PDB file of C-alpha atoms in Angstrom:
ATOM      1  CA  MET A   1      12.385 -25.540 -11.025  1.00 53.00           C
ATOM      2  CA  SER A   2      10.436 -22.296 -11.219  1.00 62.00           C
ATOM      3  CA  PRO A   3      12.016 -19.109  -9.874  1.00 81.00           C
ATOM      4  CA  ARG A   4      11.105 -17.997  -6.391  1.00 92.00           C
ATOM      5  CA  LYS A   5       8.339 -15.444  -6.087  1.00 97.00           C
ATOM      6  CA  ARG A   6       9.353 -12.008  -4.807  1.00 98.00           C
ATOM      7  CA  LEU A   7       7.515 -10.302  -1.965  1.00 98.00           C
ATOM      8  CA  LEU A   8       8.288  -6.633  -1.379  1.00 98.00           C
ATOM      9  CA  VAL A   9       7.589  -5.011   1.985  1.00 98.00           C
ATOM     10  CA  VAL A  10       7.593  -1.209   1.897  1.00 98.00           C
ATOM     11  CA  PHE A  11       7.114   0.614   5.187  1.00 98.00           C
ATOM     12  CA  HIS A  12       7.734   3.809   7.083  1.00 98.00           C
ATOM     13  CA  THR A  13       8.189   4.204  10.802  1.00 96.00           C
ATOM     14  CA  GLN A  14       8.667   7.141  13.115  1.00 91.00           C
ATOM     15  CA  SER A  15       8.265   5.833  16.636  1.00 92.00           C
ATOM     16  CA  GLY A  16       9.458   2.339  15.760  1.00 95.00           C
ATOM     17  CA  ASN A  17       6.031   0.714  16.042  1.00 96.00           C
ATOM     18  CA  THR A  18       5.598   0.113  12.330  1.00 97.00           C
ATOM     19  CA  ALA A  19       9.182  -1.188  12.172  1.00 98.00           C
ATOM     20  CA  GLN A  20       8.260  -3.797  14.798  1.00 98.00           C
ATOM     21  CA  LEU A  21       5.361  -4.884  12.610  1.00 98.00           C
ATOM     22  CA  ALA A  22       7.596  -4.965   9.507  1.00 98.00           C
ATOM     23  CA  GLU A  23      10.118  -7.149  11.332  1.00 98.00           C
ATOM     24  CA  ALA A  24       7.325  -9.520  12.353  1.00 98.00           C
ATOM     25  CA  VAL A  25       5.998  -9.597   8.771  1.00 98.00           C
ATOM     26  CA  LEU A  26       9.499 -10.543   7.612  1.00 98.00           C
ATOM     27  CA  ARG A  27       9.784 -13.324  10.219  1.00 98.00           C
ATOM     28  CA  GLY A  28       6.557 -14.818   8.944  1.00 98.00           C
ATOM     29  CA  ALA A  29       7.448 -14.429   5.266  1.00 98.00           C
ATOM     30  CA  ASN A  30      10.845 -16.025   5.829  1.00 98.00           C
ATOM     31  CA  ARG A  31       9.101 -19.253   6.874  1.00 98.00           C
ATOM     32  CA  VAL A  32       8.277 -19.760   3.183  1.00 97.00           C
ATOM     33  CA  ALA A  33      11.426 -20.887   1.375  1.00 95.00           C
ATOM     34  CA  GLU A  34       9.803 -20.582  -2.051  1.00 96.00           C
ATOM     35  CA  THR A  35       9.412 -16.811  -1.671  1.00 97.00           C
ATOM     36  CA  GLU A  36      12.177 -14.227  -1.491  1.00 97.00           C
ATOM     37  CA  THR A  37      11.213 -11.296   0.716  1.00 98.00           C
ATOM     38  CA  ARG A  38      12.789  -7.864   0.570  1.00 98.00           C
ATOM     39  CA  VAL A  39      12.041  -5.159   3.147  1.00 98.00           C
ATOM     40  CA  LEU A  40      12.672  -1.520   2.335  1.00 98.00           C
ATOM     41  CA  ARG A  41      11.871   1.764   3.980  1.00 98.00           C
ATOM     42  CA  ALA A  42       9.498   3.809   1.851  1.00 98.00           C
ATOM     43  CA  PHE A  43      12.120   6.434   0.972  1.00 97.00           C
ATOM     44  CA  ASP A  44      14.482   3.668  -0.222  1.00 98.00           C
ATOM     45  CA  ALA A  45      11.971   1.800  -2.398  1.00 98.00           C
ATOM     46  CA  GLY A  46      11.368   2.835  -5.975  1.00 97.00           C
ATOM     47  CA  ILE A  47      10.249   1.916  -9.445  1.00 98.00           C
ATOM     48  CA  ASP A  48      12.678  -0.969 -10.002  1.00 98.00           C
ATOM     49  CA  GLU A  49      11.786  -2.701  -6.743  1.00 98.00           C
ATOM     50  CA  LEU A  50       8.080  -2.304  -7.403  1.00 98.00           C
ATOM     51  CA  LEU A  51       8.235  -3.555 -10.988  1.00 98.00           C
ATOM     52  CA  ASN A  52      10.251  -6.597  -9.889  1.00 97.00           C
ATOM     53  CA  CYS A  53       7.944  -7.889  -7.179  1.00 98.00           C
ATOM     54  CA  ASP A  54       5.152 -10.449  -7.367  1.00 98.00           C
ATOM     55  CA  GLY A  55       3.377  -9.198  -4.249  1.00 98.00           C
ATOM     56  CA  LEU A  56       3.481  -6.181  -1.966  1.00 98.00           C
ATOM     57  CA  LEU A  57       2.962  -5.468   1.721  1.00 98.00           C
ATOM     58  CA  LEU A  58       2.644  -1.811   2.708  1.00 98.00           C
ATOM     59  CA  GLY A  59       3.233  -0.607   6.271  1.00 98.00           C
ATOM     60  CA  THR A  60       2.623   2.830   7.702  1.00 98.00           C
ATOM     61  CA  PRO A  61       1.922   4.663  10.902  1.00 97.00           C
ATOM     62  CA  GLU A  62      -1.355   6.508  10.973  1.00 95.00           C
ATOM     63  CA  ASN A  63      -0.589  10.235  10.759  1.00 87.00           C
ATOM     64  CA  PHE A  64      -3.511  12.608  11.255  1.00 88.00           C
ATOM     65  CA  GLY A  65      -5.876   9.885  10.051  1.00 90.00           C
ATOM     66  CA  TYR A  66      -3.758   9.304   6.927  1.00 94.00           C
ATOM     67  CA  MET A  67      -0.748   7.268   5.796  1.00 97.00           C
ATOM     68  CA  SER A  68       2.750   8.603   6.466  1.00 96.00           C
ATOM     69  CA  GLY A  69       4.207  11.203   4.136  1.00 96.00           C
ATOM     70  CA  ALA A  70       6.999   8.772   3.307  1.00 98.00           C
ATOM     71  CA  LEU A  71       4.586   6.127   2.010  1.00 98.00           C
ATOM     72  CA  LYS A  72       2.704   8.797   0.056  1.00 97.00           C
ATOM     73  CA  ASP A  73       6.064   9.864  -1.404  1.00 98.00           C
ATOM     74  CA  PHE A  74       6.678   6.261  -2.519  1.00 98.00           C
ATOM     75  CA  PHE A  75       3.348   6.320  -4.337  1.00 98.00           C
ATOM     76  CA  ASP A  76       4.074   9.733  -5.852  1.00 97.00           C
ATOM     77  CA  ARG A  77       7.444   8.573  -7.216  1.00 98.00           C
ATOM     78  CA  THR A  78       6.219   5.268  -8.640  1.00 98.00           C
ATOM     79  CA  TYR A  79       2.653   5.837  -9.823  1.00 97.00           C
ATOM     80  CA  TYR A  80       3.141   7.269 -13.316  1.00 96.00           C
ATOM     81  CA  PRO A  81       6.215   5.208 -14.260  1.00 97.00           C
ATOM     82  CA  CYS A  82       4.388   2.025 -13.162  1.00 96.00           C
ATOM     83  CA  GLN A  83       0.896   2.960 -14.344  1.00 92.00           C
ATOM     84  CA  GLY A  84      -0.745   0.053 -16.161  1.00 95.00           C
ATOM     85  CA  ARG A  85       2.241  -2.225 -15.575  1.00 96.00           C
ATOM     86  CA  LEU A  86       1.187  -3.830 -12.278  1.00 97.00           C
ATOM     87  CA  VAL A  87      -2.494  -4.548 -12.798  1.00 97.00           C
ATOM     88  CA  GLY A  88      -3.576  -7.380 -10.509  1.00 98.00           C
ATOM     89  CA  LEU A  89      -0.533  -7.128  -8.217  1.00 98.00           C
ATOM     90  CA  PRO A  90      -1.575  -8.677  -4.893  1.00 98.00           C
ATOM     91  CA  TYR A  91      -1.097  -6.421  -1.898  1.00 98.00           C
ATOM     92  CA  ALA A  92      -2.038  -6.010   1.744  1.00 98.00           C
ATOM     93  CA  VAL A  93      -1.573  -3.327   4.385  1.00 98.00           C
ATOM     94  CA  PHE A  94      -0.388  -3.099   7.988  1.00 98.00           C
ATOM     95  CA  VAL A  95      -0.878   0.046  10.069  1.00 98.00           C
ATOM     96  CA  SER A  96       0.312   1.214  13.463  1.00 97.00           C
ATOM     97  CA  ALA A  97      -2.523   3.437  14.614  1.00 95.00           C
ATOM     98  CA  GLY A  98      -2.937   5.852  17.475  1.00 87.00           C
ATOM     99  CA  ASN A  99      -6.574   6.210  16.477  1.00 86.00           C
ATOM    100  CA  ASP A 100      -8.512   3.661  14.415  1.00 92.00           C
ATOM    101  CA  GLY A 101      -6.304   3.398  11.301  1.00 94.00           C
ATOM    102  CA  SER A 102      -9.254   3.408   8.922  1.00 95.00           C
ATOM    103  CA  GLY A 103      -8.265   6.638   7.167  1.00 95.00           C
ATOM    104  CA  ALA A 104      -4.814   5.316   6.286  1.00 96.00           C
ATOM    105  CA  VAL A 105      -6.261   2.022   5.036  1.00 97.00           C
ATOM    106  CA  ARG A 106      -8.942   3.788   2.983  1.00 97.00           C
ATOM    107  CA  GLU A 107      -6.514   6.156   1.269  1.00 96.00           C
ATOM    108  CA  ILE A 108      -3.950   3.438   0.527  1.00 98.00           C
ATOM    109  CA  GLY A 109      -6.789   1.428  -1.000  1.00 98.00           C
ATOM    110  CA  ARG A 110      -7.808   4.339  -3.217  1.00 97.00           C
ATOM    111  CA  ILE A 111      -4.256   4.723  -4.510  1.00 97.00           C
ATOM    112  CA  ALA A 112      -3.822   0.954  -4.935  1.00 98.00           C
ATOM    113  CA  ASN A 113      -7.022   0.927  -6.966  1.00 97.00           C
ATOM    114  CA  GLY A 114      -5.444   3.497  -9.275  1.00 96.00           C
ATOM    115  CA  TYR A 115      -2.494   1.160  -9.851  1.00 97.00           C
ATOM    116  CA  GLY A 116      -4.923  -1.695 -10.491  1.00 97.00           C
ATOM    117  CA  TRP A 117      -3.651  -3.757  -7.550  1.00 98.00           C
ATOM    118  CA  LYS A 118      -5.710  -6.460  -5.853  1.00 98.00           C
ATOM    119  CA  CYS A 119      -6.105  -6.459  -2.074  1.00 98.00           C
ATOM    120  CA  VAL A 120      -5.698 -10.059  -0.892  1.00 98.00           C
ATOM    121  CA  ALA A 121      -5.956  -9.762   2.909  1.00 97.00           C
ATOM    122  CA  GLU A 122      -7.794  -7.774   5.521  1.00 97.00           C
ATOM    123  CA  PRO A 123      -5.711  -4.838   6.750  1.00 98.00           C
ATOM    124  CA  LEU A 124      -3.788  -5.407   9.942  1.00 98.00           C
ATOM    125  CA  ILE A 125      -4.355  -2.425  12.214  1.00 97.00           C
ATOM    126  CA  ALA A 126      -2.368  -2.370  15.451  1.00 97.00           C
ATOM    127  CA  ARG A 127      -4.125   0.166  17.651  1.00 94.00           C
ATOM    128  CA  LYS A 128      -2.217   1.954  20.419  1.00 90.00           C
ATOM    129  CA  ALA A 129       0.932   0.269  21.762  1.00 92.00           C
ATOM    130  CA  ILE A 130       2.304  -2.727  19.859  1.00 96.00           C
ATOM    131  CA  ALA A 131       1.312  -5.870  21.746  1.00 96.00           C
ATOM    132  CA  PRO A 132       2.302  -9.530  21.277  1.00 98.00           C
ATOM    133  CA  GLU A 133      -0.972 -10.240  19.457  1.00 98.00           C
ATOM    134  CA  HIS A 134      -0.141  -7.520  16.901  1.00 98.00           C
ATOM    135  CA  LEU A 135       3.265  -9.078  16.251  1.00 98.00           C
ATOM    136  CA  SER A 136       1.717 -12.529  15.945  1.00 98.00           C
ATOM    137  CA  ALA A 137      -0.852 -11.205  13.458  1.00 98.00           C
ATOM    138  CA  ALA A 138       1.931  -9.506  11.473  1.00 98.00           C
ATOM    139  CA  GLU A 139       3.887 -12.776  11.302  1.00 98.00           C
ATOM    140  CA  GLU A 140       0.742 -14.523  10.076  1.00 98.00           C
ATOM    141  CA  LEU A 141       0.225 -11.824   7.442  1.00 98.00           C
ATOM    142  CA  GLY A 142       3.784 -12.185   6.161  1.00 98.00           C
ATOM    143  CA  GLU A 143       3.586 -15.951   6.055  1.00 98.00           C
ATOM    144  CA  ALA A 144       0.169 -15.943   4.377  1.00 98.00           C
ATOM    145  CA  MET A 145       1.285 -13.483   1.723  1.00 98.00           C
ATOM    146  CA  ALA A 146       4.500 -15.386   0.996  1.00 98.00           C
ATOM    147  CA  SER A 147       2.632 -18.715   0.930  1.00 98.00           C
ATOM    148  CA  GLY A 148      -0.055 -17.374  -1.359  1.00 97.00           C
ATOM    149  CA  LEU A 149       2.583 -16.129  -3.792  1.00 98.00           C
ATOM    150  CA  ALA A 150       4.517 -19.401  -3.649  1.00 97.00           C
ATOM    151  CA  MET A 151       1.400 -21.492  -4.312  1.00 96.00           C
ATOM    152  CA  GLY A 152       0.144 -19.198  -7.069  1.00 94.00           C
ATOM    153  CA  ILE A 153      -3.059 -18.368  -5.199  1.00 94.00           C
ATOM    154  CA  PHE A 154      -2.649 -14.654  -5.816  1.00 90.00           C
TER     155      PHE A 154
END
């Protein structure tokens, strides 16, 4: 029996909106028994967690048209130690946005490109207040990511 794939969810939340999305992502991912999912706040995630995952979901609020400082800090702490070691790592993004979320998605994509990661899903952008459809989409994202890892699609 092959070992379970490991999905890492790294997120930051201020108002609690992104945490709601992260919880929904986890619910969806947990539907896939072949994948082990770990959820960490951005300040608690580091090099070891990143190097030991098979796929990554990144969650952030949109702050001034950008990702949160906490998620940027995660990138700052892990980039050079992980450089060249995670090429092709599948990832996707979820954003809680007061505006349109595109700035946060764009800048995360630029950084992910520097790591050599591969985006495997459209970004989930929850605009304004978190609604049931946002939570449903987050569950679908988590399940799709975990399933894709388990089946070796990514």
